[in-house]
PDB file as gemmi writes it, atoms N, CA and C in Angstrom:
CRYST1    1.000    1.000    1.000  90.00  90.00  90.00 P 1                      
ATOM      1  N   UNK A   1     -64.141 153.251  33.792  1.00  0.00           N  
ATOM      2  CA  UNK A   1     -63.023 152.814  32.968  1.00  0.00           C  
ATOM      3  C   UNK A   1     -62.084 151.923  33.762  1.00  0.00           C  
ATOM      4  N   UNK A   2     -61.348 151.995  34.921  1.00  0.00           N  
ATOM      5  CA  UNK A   2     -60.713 151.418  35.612  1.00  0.00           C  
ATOM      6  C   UNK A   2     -61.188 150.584  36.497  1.00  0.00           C  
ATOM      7  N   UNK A   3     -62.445 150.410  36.325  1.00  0.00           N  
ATOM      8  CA  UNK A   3     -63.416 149.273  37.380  1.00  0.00           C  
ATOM      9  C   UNK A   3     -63.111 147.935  36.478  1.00  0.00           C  
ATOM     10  N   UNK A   4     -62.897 147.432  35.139  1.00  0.00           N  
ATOM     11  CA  UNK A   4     -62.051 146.536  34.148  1.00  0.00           C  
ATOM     12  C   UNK A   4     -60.655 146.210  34.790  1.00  0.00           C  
ATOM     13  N   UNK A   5     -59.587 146.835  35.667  1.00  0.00           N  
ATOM     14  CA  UNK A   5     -58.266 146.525  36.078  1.00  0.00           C  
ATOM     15  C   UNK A   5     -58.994 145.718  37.728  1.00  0.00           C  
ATOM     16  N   UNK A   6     -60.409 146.376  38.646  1.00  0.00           N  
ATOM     17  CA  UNK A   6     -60.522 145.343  39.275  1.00  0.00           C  
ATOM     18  C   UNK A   6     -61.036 144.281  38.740  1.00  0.00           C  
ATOM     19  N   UNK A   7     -61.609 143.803  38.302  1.00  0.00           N  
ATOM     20  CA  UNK A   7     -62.606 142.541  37.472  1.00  0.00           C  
ATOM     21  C   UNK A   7     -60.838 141.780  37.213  1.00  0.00           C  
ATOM     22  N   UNK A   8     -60.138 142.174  36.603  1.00  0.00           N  
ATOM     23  CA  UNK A   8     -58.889 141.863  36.263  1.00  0.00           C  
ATOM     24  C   UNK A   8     -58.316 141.168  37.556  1.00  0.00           C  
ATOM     25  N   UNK A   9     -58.152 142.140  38.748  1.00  0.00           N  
ATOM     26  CA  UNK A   9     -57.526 141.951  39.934  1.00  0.00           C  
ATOM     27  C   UNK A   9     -58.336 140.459  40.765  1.00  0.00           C  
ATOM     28  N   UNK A  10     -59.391 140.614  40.273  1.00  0.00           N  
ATOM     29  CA  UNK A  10     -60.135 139.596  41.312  1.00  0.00           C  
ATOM     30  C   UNK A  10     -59.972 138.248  40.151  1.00  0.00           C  
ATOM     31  N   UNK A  11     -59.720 138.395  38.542  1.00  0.00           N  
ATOM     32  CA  UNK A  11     -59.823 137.273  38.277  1.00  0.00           C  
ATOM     33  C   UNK A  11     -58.222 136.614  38.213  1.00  0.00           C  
ATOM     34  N   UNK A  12     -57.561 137.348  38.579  1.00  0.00           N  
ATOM     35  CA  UNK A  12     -56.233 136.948  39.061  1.00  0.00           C  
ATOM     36  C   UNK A  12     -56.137 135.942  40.496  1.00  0.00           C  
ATOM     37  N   UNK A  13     -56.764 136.556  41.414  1.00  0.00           N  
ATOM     38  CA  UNK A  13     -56.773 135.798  42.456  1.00  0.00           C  
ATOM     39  C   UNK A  13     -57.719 134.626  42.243  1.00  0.00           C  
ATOM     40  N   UNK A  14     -59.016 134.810  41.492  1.00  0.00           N  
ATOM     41  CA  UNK A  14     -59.472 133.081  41.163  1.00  0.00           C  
ATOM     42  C   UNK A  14     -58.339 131.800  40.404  1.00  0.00           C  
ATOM     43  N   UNK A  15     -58.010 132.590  39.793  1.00  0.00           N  
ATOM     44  CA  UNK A  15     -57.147 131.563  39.374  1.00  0.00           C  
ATOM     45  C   UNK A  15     -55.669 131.426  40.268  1.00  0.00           C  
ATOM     46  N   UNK A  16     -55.551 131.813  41.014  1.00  0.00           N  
ATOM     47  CA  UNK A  16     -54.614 131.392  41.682  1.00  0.00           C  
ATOM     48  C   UNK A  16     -55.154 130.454  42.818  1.00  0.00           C  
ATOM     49  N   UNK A  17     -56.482 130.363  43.095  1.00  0.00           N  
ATOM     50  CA  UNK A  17     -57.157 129.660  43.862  1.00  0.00           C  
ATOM     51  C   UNK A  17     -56.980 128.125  43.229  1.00  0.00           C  
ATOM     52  N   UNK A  18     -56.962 126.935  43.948  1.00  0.00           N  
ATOM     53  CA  UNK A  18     -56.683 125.549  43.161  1.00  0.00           C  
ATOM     54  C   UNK A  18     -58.552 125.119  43.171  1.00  0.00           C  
ATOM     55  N   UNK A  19     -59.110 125.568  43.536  1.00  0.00           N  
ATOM     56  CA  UNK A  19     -60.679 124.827  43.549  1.00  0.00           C  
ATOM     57  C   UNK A  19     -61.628 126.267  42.241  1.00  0.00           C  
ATOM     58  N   UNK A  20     -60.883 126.530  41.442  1.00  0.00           N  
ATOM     59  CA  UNK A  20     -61.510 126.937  40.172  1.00  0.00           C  
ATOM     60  C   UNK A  20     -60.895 126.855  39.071  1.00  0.00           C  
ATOM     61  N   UNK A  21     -61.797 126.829  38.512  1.00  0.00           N  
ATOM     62  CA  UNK A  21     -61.330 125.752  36.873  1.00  0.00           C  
ATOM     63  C   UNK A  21     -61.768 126.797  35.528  1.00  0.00           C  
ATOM     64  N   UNK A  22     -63.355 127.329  35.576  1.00  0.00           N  
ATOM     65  CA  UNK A  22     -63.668 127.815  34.346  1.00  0.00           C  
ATOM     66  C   UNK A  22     -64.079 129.320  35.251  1.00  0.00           C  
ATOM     67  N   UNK A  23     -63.673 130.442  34.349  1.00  0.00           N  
ATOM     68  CA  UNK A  23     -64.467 131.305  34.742  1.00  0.00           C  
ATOM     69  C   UNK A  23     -65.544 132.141  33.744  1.00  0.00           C  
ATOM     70  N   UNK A  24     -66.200 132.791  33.895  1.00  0.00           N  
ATOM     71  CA  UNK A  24     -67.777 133.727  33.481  1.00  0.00           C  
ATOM     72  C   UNK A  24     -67.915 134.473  34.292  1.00  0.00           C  
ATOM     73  N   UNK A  25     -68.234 135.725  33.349  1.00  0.00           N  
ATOM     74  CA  UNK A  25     -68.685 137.160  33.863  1.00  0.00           C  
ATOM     75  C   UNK A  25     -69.752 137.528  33.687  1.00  0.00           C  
ATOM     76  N   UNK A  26     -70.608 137.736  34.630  1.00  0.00           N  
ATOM     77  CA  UNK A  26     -72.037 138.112  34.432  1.00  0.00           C  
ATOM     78  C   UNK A  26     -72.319 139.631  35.257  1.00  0.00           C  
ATOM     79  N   UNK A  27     -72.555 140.396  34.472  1.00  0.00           N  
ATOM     80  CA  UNK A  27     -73.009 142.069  34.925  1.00  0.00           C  
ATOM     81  C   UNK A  27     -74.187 142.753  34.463  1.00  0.00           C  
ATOM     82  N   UNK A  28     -74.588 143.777  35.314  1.00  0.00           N  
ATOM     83  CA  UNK A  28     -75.994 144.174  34.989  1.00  0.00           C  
ATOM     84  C   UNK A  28     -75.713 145.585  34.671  1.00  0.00           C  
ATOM     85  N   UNK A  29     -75.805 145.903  33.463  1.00  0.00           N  
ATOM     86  CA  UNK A  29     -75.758 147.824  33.291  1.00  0.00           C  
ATOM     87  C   UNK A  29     -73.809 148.101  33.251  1.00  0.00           C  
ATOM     88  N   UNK A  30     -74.094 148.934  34.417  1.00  0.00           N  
ATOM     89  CA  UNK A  30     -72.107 149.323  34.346  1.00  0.00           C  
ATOM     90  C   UNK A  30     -71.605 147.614  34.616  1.00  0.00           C  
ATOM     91  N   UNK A  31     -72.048 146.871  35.529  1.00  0.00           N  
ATOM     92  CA  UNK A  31     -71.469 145.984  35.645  1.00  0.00           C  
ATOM     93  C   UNK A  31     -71.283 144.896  34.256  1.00  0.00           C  
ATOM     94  N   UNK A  32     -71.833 145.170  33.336  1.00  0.00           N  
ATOM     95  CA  UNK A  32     -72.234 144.590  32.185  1.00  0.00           C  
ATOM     96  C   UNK A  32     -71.393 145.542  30.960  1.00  0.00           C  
ATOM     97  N   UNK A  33     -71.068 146.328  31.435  1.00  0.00           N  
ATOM     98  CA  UNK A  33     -69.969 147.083  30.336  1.00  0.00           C  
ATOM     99  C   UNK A  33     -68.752 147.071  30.959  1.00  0.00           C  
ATOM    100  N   UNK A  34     -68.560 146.607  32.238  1.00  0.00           N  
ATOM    101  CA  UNK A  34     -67.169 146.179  32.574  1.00  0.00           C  
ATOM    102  C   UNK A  34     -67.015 145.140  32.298  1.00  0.00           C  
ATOM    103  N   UNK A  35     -68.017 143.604  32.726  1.00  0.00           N  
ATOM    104  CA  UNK A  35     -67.769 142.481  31.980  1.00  0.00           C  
ATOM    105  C   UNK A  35     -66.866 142.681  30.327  1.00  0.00           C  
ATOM    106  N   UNK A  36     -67.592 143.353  30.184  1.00  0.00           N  
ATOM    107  CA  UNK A  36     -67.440 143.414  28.433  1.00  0.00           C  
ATOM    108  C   UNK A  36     -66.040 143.765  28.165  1.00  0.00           C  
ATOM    109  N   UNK A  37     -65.926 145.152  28.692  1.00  0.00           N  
ATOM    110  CA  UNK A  37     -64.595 146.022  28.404  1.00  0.00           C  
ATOM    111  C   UNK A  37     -63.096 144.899  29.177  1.00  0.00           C  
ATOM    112  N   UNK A  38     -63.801 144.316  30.005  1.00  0.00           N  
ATOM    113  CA  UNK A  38     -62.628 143.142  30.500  1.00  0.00           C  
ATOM    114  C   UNK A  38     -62.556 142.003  29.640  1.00  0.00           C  
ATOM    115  N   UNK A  39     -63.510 141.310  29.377  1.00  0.00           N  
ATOM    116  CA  UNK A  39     -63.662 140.619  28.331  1.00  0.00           C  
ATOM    117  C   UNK A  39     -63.156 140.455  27.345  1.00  0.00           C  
ATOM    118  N   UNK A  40     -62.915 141.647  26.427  1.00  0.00           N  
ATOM    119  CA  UNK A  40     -62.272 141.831  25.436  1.00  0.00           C  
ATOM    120  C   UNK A  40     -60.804 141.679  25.273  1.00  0.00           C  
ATOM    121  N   UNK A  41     -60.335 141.597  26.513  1.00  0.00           N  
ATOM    122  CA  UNK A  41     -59.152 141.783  27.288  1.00  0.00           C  
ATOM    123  C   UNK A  41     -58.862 139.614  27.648  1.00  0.00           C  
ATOM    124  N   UNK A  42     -59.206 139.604  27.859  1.00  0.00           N  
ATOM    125  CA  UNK A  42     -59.181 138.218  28.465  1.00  0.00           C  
ATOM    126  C   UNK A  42     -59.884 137.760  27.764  1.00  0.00           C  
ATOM    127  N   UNK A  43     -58.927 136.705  26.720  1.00  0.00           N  
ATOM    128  CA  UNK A  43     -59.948 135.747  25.626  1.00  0.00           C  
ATOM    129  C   UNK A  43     -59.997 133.912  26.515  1.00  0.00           C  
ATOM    130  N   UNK A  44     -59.769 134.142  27.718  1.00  0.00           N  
ATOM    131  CA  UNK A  44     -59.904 132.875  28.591  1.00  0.00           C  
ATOM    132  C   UNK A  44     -61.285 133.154  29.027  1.00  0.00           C  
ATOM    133  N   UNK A  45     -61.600 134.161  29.192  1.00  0.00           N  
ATOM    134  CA  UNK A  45     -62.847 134.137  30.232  1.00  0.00           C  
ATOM    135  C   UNK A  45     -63.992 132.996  29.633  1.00  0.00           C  
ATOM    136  N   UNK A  46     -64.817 132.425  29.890  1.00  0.00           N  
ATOM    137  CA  UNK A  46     -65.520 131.166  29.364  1.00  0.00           C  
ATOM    138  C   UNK A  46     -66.685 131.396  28.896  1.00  0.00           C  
ATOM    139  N   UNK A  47     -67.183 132.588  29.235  1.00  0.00           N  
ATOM    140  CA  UNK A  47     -68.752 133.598  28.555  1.00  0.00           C  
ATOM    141  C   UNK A  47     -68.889 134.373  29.645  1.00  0.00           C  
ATOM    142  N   UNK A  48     -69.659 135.325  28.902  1.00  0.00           N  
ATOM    143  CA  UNK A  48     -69.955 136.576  29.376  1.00  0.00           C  
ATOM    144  C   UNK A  48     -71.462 137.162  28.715  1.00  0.00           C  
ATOM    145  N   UNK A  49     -71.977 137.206  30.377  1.00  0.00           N  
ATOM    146  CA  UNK A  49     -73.827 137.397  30.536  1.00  0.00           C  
ATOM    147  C   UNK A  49     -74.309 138.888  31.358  1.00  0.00           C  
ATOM    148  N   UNK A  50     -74.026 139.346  29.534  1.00  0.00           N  
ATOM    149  CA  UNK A  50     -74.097 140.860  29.678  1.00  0.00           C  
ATOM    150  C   UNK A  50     -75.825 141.304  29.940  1.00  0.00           C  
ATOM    151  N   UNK A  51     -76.366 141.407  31.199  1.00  0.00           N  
ATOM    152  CA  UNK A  51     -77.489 142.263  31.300  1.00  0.00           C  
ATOM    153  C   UNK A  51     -77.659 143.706  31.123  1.00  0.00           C  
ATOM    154  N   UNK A  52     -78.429 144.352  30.195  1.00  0.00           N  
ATOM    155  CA  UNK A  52     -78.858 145.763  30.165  1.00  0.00           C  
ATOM    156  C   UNK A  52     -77.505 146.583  30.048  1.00  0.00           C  
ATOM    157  N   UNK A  53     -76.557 146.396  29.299  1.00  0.00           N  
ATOM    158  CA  UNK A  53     -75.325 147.216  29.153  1.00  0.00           C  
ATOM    159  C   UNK A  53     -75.770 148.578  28.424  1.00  0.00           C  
ATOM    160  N   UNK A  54     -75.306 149.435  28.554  1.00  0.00           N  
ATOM    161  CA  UNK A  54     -75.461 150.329  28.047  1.00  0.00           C  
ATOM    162  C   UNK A  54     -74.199 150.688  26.854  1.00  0.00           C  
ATOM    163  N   UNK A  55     -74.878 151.790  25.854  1.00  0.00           N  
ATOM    164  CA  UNK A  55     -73.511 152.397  24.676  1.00  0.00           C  
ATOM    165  C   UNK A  55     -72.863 153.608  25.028  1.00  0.00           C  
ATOM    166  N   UNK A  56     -73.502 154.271  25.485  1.00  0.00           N  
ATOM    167  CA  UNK A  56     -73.093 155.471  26.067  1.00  0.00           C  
ATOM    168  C   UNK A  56     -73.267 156.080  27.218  1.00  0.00           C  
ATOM    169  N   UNK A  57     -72.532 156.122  28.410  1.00  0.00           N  
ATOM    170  CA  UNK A  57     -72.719 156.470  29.292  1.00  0.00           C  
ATOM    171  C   UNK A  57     -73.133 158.157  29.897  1.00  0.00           C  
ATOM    172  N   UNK A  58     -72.622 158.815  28.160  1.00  0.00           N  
ATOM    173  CA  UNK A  58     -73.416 160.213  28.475  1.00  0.00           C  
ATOM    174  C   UNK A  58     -75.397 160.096  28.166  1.00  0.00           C  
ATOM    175  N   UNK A  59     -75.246 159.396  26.976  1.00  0.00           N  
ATOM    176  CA  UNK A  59     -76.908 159.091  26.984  1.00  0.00           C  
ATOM    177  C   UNK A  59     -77.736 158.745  27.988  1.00  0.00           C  
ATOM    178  N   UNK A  60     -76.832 157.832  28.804  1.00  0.00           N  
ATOM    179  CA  UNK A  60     -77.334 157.178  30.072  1.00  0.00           C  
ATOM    180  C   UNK A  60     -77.982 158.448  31.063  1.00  0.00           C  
ATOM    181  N   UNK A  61     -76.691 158.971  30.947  1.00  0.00           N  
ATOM    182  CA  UNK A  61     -76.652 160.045  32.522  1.00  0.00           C  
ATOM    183  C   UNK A  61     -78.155 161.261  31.951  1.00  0.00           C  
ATOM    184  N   UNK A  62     -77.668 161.605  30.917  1.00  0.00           N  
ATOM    185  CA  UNK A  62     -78.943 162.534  30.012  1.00  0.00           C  
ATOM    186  C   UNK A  62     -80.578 161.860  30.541  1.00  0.00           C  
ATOM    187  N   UNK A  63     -81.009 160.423  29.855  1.00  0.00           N  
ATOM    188  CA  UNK A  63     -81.828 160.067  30.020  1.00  0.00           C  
ATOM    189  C   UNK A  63     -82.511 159.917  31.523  1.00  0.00           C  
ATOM    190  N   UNK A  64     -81.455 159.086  32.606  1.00  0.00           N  
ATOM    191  CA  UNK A  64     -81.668 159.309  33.851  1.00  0.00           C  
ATOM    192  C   UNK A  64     -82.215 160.805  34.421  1.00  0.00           C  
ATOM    193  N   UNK A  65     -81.400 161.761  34.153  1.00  0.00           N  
ATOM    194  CA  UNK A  65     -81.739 163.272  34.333  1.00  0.00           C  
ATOM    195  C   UNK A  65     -83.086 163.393  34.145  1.00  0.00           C  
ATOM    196  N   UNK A  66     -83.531 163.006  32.861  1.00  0.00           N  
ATOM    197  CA  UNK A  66     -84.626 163.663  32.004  1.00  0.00           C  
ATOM    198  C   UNK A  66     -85.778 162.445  33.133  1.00  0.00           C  
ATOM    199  N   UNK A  67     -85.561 161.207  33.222  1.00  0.00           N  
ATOM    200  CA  UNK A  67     -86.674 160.943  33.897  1.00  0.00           C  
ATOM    201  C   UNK A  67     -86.433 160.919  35.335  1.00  0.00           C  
ATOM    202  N   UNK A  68     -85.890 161.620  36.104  1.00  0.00           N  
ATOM    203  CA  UNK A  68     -85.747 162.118  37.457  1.00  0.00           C  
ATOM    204  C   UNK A  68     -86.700 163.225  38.043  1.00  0.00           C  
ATOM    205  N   UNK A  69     -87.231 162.677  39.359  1.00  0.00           N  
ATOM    206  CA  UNK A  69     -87.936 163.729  39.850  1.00  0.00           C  
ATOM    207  C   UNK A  69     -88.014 165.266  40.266  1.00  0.00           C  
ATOM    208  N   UNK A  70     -86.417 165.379  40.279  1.00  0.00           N  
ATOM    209  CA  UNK A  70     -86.063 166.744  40.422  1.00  0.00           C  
ATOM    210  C   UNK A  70     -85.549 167.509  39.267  1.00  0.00           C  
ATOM    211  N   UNK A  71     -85.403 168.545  39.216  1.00  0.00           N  
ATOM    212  CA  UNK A  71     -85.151 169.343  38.109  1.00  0.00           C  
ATOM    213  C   UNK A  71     -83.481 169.547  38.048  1.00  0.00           C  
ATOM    214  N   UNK A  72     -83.219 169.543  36.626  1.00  0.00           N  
ATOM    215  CA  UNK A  72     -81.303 169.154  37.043  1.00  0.00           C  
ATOM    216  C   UNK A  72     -81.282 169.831  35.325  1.00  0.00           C  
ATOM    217  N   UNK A  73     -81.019 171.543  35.597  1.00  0.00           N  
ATOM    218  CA  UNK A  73     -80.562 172.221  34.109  1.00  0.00           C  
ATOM    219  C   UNK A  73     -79.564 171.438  33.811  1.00  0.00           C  
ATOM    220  N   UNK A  74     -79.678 171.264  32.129  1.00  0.00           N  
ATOM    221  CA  UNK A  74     -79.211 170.615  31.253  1.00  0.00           C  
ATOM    222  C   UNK A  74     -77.511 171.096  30.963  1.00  0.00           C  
ATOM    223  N   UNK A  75     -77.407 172.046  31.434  1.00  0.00           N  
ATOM    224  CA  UNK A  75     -75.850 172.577  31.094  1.00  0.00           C  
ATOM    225  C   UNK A  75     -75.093 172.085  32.547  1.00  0.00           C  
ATOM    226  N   UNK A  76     -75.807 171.605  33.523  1.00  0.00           N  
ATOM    227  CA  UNK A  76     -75.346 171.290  34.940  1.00  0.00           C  
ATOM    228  C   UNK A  76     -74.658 169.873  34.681  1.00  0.00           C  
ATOM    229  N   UNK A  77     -75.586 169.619  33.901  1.00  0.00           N  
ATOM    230  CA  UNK A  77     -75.847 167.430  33.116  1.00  0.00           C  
ATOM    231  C   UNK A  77     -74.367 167.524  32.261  1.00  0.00           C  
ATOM    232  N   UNK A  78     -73.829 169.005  31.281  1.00  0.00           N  
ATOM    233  CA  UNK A  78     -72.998 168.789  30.331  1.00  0.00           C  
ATOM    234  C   UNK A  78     -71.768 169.108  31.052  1.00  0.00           C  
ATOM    235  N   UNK A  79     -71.780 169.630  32.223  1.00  0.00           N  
ATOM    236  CA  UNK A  79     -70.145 169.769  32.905  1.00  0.00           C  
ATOM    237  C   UNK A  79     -69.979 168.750  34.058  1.00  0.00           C  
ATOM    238  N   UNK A  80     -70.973 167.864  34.218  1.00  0.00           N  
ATOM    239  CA  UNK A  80     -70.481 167.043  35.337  1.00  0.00           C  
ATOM    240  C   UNK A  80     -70.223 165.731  33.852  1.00  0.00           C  
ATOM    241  N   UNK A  81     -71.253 165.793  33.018  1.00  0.00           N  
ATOM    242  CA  UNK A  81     -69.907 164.361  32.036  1.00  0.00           C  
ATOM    243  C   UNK A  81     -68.636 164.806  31.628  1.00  0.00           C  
ATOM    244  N   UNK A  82     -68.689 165.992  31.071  1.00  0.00           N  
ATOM    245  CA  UNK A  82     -66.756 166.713  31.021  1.00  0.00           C  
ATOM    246  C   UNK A  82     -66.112 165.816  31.861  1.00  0.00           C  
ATOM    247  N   UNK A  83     -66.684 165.921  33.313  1.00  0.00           N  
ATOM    248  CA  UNK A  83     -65.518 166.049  34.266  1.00  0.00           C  
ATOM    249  C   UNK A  83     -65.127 164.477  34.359  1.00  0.00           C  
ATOM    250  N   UNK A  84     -65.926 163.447  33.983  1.00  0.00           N  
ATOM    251  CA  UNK A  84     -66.217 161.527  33.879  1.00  0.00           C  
ATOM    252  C   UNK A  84     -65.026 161.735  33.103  1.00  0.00           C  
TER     253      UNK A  84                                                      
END                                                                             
């Protein structure tokens, strides 16, 4: 959630830079749902090249679990997203 206030922080300092002109956000997965969630936020940004974003980051964590090599009970999976 707050990884959007850096994306923010760093596109503050581009533009205070005099040798940039247009900017674009390009992210892969989380980096691709922060593009976004910043994005929405900043109607300057010039496009945004969202790879493999995900909708839900509990589905995410679930699915990862489920195809992981080690065994990780499912009620272990439902109190560590609580705590996100």
């Amino acid at each position: 959630w707050f990884e959007r206030d850096d994306v923010k922080t760093v596109i503050e300092y581009l533009r205070s830079c005099k040798d940039v002109s247009t900017i674009g956000l390009w992210g892969r997965s989380m980096g691709a749902v922060t593009a976004l969630m910043h994005g929405c936020r900043d109607p300057s940004i010039a496009c945004l090249v969202l790879d493999s974003p995900f909708a839900s980051l509990q589905q995410l964590a679930r699915e990862l679990v489920d195809e992981a090599q080690i065994s990780i009970p499912k009620f272990a999976v439902g109190i560590a997203l609580r705590m996100v």
